[in-house]
XYZ file of C-alpha atoms in Angstrom:
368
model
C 103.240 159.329 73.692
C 104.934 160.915 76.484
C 105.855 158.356 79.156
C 103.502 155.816 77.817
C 105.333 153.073 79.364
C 106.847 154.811 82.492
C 109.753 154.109 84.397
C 111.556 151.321 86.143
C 114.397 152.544 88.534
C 116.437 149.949 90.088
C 118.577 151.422 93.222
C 121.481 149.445 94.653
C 121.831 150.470 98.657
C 125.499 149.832 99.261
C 127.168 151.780 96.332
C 123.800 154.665 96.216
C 123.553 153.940 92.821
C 120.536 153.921 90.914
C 119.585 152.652 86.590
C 116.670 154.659 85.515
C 114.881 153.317 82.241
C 112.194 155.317 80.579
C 110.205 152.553 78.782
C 108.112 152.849 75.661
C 105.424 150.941 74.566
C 106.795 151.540 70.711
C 109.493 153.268 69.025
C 110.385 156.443 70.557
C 107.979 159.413 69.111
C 109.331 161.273 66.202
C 109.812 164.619 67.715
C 112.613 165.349 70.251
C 112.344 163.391 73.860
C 113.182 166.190 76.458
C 113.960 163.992 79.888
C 114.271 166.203 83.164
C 115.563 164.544 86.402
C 115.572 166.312 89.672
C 115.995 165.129 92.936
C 112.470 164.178 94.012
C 110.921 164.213 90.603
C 111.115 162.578 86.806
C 109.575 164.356 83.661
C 109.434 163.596 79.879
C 108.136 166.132 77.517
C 107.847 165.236 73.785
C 105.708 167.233 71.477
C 103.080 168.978 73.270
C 102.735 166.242 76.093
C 104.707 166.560 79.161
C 104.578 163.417 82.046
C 105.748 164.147 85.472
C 106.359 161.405 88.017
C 106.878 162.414 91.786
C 109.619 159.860 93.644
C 109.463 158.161 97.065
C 110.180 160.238 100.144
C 112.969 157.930 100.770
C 114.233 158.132 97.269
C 116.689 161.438 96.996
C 118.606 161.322 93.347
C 121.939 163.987 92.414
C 120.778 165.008 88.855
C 124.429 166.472 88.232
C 125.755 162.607 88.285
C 123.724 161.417 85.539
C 125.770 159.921 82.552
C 125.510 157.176 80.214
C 122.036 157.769 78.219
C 121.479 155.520 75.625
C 118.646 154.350 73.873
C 117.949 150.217 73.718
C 115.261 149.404 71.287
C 112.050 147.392 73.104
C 113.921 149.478 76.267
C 113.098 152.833 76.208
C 115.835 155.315 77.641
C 118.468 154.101 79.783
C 120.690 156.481 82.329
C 122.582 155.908 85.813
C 123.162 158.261 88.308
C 124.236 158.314 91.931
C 121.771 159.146 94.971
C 122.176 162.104 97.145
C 121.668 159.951 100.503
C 121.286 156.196 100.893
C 117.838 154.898 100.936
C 116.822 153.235 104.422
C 118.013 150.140 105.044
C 115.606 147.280 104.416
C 114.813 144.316 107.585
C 116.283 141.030 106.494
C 115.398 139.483 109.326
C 114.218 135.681 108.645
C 110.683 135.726 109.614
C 110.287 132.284 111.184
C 113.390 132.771 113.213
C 112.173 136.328 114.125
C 108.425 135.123 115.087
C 108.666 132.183 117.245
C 109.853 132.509 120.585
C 109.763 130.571 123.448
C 106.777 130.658 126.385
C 104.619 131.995 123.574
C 101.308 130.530 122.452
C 100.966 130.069 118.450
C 98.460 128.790 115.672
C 99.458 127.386 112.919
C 98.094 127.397 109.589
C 98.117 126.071 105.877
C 99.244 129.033 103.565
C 96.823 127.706 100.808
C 93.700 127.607 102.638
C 93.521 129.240 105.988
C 92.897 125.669 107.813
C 94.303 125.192 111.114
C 97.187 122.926 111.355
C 98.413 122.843 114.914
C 96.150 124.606 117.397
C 97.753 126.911 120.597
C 100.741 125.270 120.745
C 103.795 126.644 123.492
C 107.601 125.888 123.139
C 109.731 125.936 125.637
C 112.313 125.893 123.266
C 113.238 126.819 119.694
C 116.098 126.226 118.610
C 118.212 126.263 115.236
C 119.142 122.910 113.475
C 123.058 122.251 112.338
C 123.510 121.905 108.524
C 122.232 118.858 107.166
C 125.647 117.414 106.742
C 126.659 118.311 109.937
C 127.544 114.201 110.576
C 129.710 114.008 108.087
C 131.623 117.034 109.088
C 131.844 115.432 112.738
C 133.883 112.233 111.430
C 136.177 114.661 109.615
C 137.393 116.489 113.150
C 136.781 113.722 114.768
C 140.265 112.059 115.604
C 138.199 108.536 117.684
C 134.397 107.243 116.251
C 131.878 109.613 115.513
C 129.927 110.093 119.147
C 126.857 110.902 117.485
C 126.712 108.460 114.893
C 123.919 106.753 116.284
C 122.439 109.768 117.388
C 119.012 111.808 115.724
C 117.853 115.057 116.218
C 113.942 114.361 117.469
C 111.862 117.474 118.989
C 110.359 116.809 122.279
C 106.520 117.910 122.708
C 107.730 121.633 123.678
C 110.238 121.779 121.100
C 110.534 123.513 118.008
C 113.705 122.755 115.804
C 113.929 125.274 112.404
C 116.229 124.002 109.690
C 117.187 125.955 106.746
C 113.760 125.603 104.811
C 111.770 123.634 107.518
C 111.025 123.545 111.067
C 110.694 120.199 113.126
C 107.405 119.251 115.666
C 107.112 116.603 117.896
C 103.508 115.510 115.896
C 101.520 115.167 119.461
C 98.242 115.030 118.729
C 98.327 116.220 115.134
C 97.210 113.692 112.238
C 97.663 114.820 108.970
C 99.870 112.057 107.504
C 98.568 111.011 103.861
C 98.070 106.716 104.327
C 99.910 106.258 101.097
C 103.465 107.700 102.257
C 105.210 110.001 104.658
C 103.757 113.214 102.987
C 101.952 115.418 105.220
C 98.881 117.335 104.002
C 96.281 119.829 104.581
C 92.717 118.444 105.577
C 91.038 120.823 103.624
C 92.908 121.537 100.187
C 95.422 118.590 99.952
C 98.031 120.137 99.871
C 101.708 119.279 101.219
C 102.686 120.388 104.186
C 106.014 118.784 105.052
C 106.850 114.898 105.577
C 106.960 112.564 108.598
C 110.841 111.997 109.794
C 109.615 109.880 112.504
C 106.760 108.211 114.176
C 106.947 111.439 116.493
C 108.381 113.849 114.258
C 106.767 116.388 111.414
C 109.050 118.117 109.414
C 106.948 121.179 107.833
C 107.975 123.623 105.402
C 107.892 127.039 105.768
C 107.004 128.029 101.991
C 103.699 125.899 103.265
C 102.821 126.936 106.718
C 101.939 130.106 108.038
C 102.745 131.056 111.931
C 100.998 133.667 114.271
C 100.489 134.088 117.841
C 97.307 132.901 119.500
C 96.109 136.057 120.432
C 96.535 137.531 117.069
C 94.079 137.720 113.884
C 95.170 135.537 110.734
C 94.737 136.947 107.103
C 95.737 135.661 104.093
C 98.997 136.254 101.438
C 98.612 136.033 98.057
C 100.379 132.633 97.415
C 102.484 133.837 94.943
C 103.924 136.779 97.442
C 104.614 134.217 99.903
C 106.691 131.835 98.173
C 108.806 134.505 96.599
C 109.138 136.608 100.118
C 110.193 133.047 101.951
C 112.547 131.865 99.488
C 114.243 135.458 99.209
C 114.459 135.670 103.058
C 115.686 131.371 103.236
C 118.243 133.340 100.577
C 119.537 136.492 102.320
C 119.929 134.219 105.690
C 121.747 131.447 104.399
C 124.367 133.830 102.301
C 124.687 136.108 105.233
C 125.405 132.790 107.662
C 127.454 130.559 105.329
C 128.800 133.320 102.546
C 127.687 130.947 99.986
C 125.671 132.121 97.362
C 124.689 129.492 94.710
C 121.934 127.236 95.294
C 120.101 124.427 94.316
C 116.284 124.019 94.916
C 115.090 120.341 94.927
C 111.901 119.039 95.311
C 110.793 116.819 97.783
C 111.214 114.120 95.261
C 115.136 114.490 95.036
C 115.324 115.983 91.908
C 116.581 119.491 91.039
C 114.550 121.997 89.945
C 116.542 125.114 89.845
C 120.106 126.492 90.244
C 120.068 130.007 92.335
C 122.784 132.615 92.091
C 122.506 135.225 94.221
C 123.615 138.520 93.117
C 122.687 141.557 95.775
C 120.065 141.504 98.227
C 120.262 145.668 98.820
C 118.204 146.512 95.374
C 115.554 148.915 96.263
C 112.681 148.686 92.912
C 110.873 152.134 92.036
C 108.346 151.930 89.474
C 105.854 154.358 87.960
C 102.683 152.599 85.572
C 103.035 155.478 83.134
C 99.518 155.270 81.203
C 99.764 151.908 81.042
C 100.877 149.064 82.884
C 101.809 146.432 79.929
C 105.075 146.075 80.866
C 104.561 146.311 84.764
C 105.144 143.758 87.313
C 101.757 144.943 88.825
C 99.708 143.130 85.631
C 101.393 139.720 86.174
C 101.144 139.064 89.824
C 98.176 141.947 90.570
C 99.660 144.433 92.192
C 100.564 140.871 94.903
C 104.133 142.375 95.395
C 103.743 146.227 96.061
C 103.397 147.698 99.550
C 103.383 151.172 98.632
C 100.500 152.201 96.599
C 99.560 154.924 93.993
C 101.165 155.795 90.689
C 104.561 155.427 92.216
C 105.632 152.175 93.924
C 108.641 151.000 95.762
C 109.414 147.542 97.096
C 112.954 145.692 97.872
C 113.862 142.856 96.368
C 116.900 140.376 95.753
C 118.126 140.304 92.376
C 118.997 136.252 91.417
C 120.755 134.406 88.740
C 118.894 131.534 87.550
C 118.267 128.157 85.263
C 115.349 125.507 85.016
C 116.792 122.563 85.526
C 113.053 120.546 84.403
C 112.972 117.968 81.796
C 117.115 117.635 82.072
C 117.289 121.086 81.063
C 121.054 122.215 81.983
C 122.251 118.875 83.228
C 125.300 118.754 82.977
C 125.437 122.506 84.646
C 123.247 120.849 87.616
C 125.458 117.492 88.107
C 128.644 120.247 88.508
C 126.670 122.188 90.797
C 125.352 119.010 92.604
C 129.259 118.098 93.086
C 130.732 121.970 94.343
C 131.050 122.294 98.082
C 130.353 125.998 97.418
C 126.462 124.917 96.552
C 124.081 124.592 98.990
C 120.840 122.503 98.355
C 117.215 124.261 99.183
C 114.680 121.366 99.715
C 111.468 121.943 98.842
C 107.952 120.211 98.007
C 107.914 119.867 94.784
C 104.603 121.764 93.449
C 105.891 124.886 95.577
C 109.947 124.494 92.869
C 107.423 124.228 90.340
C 105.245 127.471 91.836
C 108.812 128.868 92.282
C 110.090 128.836 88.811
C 106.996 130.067 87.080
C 107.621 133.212 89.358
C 110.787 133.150 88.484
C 109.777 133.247 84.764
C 107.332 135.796 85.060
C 109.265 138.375 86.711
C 111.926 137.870 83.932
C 109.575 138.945 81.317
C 108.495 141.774 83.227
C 112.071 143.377 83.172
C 113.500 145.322 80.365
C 114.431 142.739 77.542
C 118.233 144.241 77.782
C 118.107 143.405 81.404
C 116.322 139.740 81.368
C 120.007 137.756 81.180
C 123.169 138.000 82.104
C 125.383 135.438 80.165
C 123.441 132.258 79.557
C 121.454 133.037 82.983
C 118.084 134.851 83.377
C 118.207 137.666 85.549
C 115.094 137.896 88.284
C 114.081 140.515 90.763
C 112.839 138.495 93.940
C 110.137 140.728 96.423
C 110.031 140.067 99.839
């Protein structure tokens, strides 16, 4: 059987810490399991077979720290040990903030389909938007009337405006307003963009859009890649900024979809297929989420807290949440929350069954 299922081997960056779990397909073999762990390498010998696995460059572990084997039936082997140097640091840089500058020409396009939204557009500026209840927070300092109570926050035709989840246009010459309602869409696949705010205003959402300069070439993301790497990203910014770390996601429609809890954003995932991949994240998104390739692959990723709030799942959970300051609300269309928590649920069952939950949440690995 040997390492039939191979290995999973979560790292945590701040305390160089690292779970290793040797999965199984079945019940461990009847004759002895011999596990070796050096620093750059992993081996199993049982029987007369004997698997190797060779780690990541950046992946150094300190055999003599290992401690705590156990066995967890469905698991496989489970041991933690310390690294013998940190891992590199991953770039948490949001993307959208990151890519647009000013006096720059861009294209943009519809993540689904490829179609061109807004053609060679240039900002002067671009510039970050308050937080949504920023008005409200004005009458509380505020010892005369609110100065901007009649004021609204409208992009001029070389503006760009990025919210939290969204980024504001002035719509110029761009017409892709549905004639039923304010919903934005995509020409070509009909699917939602973002929302009218005014007559001369497009709000579009950046789970939906996809930015590059001009002068650059445009490829493709697998869908489900980009939804999970904008989400983590909208994630690591918004606890970094406001040191909050619950969230709701809501749909376009107003209604709740999910409540977020975000755990660590420093989790570094190493993962070897074994000689098979049944229990791999590789077989349920196709291989969407790995940048390194081979037998051994690495990517980073956020590990979340979360619960479906769909068909009044967890209401009363969701109405607390809806009512804590300490929340903050993630708006987004409404097929992308439902995109979002199928990923959500997928990754789940790719984890070790001892590591899907964590009290009555599930526990999820995001990539980005």
């Amino acid at each position: 059987p040997g390492m039939a299922g191979g290995f999973l081997l979560e790292i945590r960056r701040g305390t160089q810490s690292a779970l290793l779990v040797i999965r199984y397909e079945a019940d461990l073999p009847s004759s002895p399991v011999d596990v070796s762990v050096a620093a750059d390498c992993l081996e199993t010998r049982s029987g007369g077979s004997c698997e190797a696995a060779a780690l990541p460059a950046e992946v150094r572990l300190a055999p003599s720290s290992c401690r705590g084997l156990r066995r967890l039936p469905g698991d496989g082997l489970h041991l933690r040990m310390r690294l013998r140097r940190p891992p590199p640091s991953a770039d948490l840089v949001f993307t959208l903030r990151e890519s647009l500058k000013p006096q720059k020409n861009y294209v943009f396009y519809c993540q689904s389909c490829g179609d061109i939204i807004v053609k060679d557009r240039k900002f002067l500026r671009v510039l970050p938007l308050p937080s949504e209840n920023w008005n409200a927070l004005v009458e509380e300092w505020c010892c005369h009337p609110n100065p901007f109570a009649r004021s609204t926050l409208h992009p001029k035709h070389d503006d760009c405006f990025l919210g939290d989840t969204f980024f504001l246009l002035n719509s110029g010459n761009e017409s892709h307003k549905s004639k039923e309602n304010t919903r934005v869409i995509c020409k070509r696949c009909k699917t939602m963009l973002g929302e009218t705010v005014s007559s001369g205003t497009i709000k579009y959402y950046v789970t939906e859009v996809i930015i590059r300069p001009s002068d650059g070439s445009f490829s493709p993301t697998p869908r489900p890649q980009f939804v999970q790497s904008m989400v983590a990203q909208c994630l690591v910014e918004l606890s970094s900024a406001k040191s909050t770390f619950r969230f709701t996601v809501k749909g376009d429609n107003g209604k709740t979809y999910i409540l977020i809890w975000l755990l660590n954003s420093d989790t570094l995932l190493v993962e070897s297929l074994g000689s098979s991949s049944s229990h791999s994240v590789s077989t349920l998104f196709g291989d969407i989420f790995m940048p390194s390739s081979g037998p051994v692959r690495t990517w980073n990723a956020v590990k979340v807290l979360y619960q479906p709030c769909i068909k009044s799942r967890n209401k009363d959970l969701a109405d607390a949440w809806e009512n804590d300051m300490g929340v903050h609300p993630l708006k987004f269309p409404s097929e992308t929350c439902l995109e979002l928590l199928l990923i959500l649920g997928l990754s789940t069952t790719s984890l070790p069954p001892s590591l899907r939950c964590m009290n009555s949440f599930q526990v999820r690995n995001s990539c980005y």
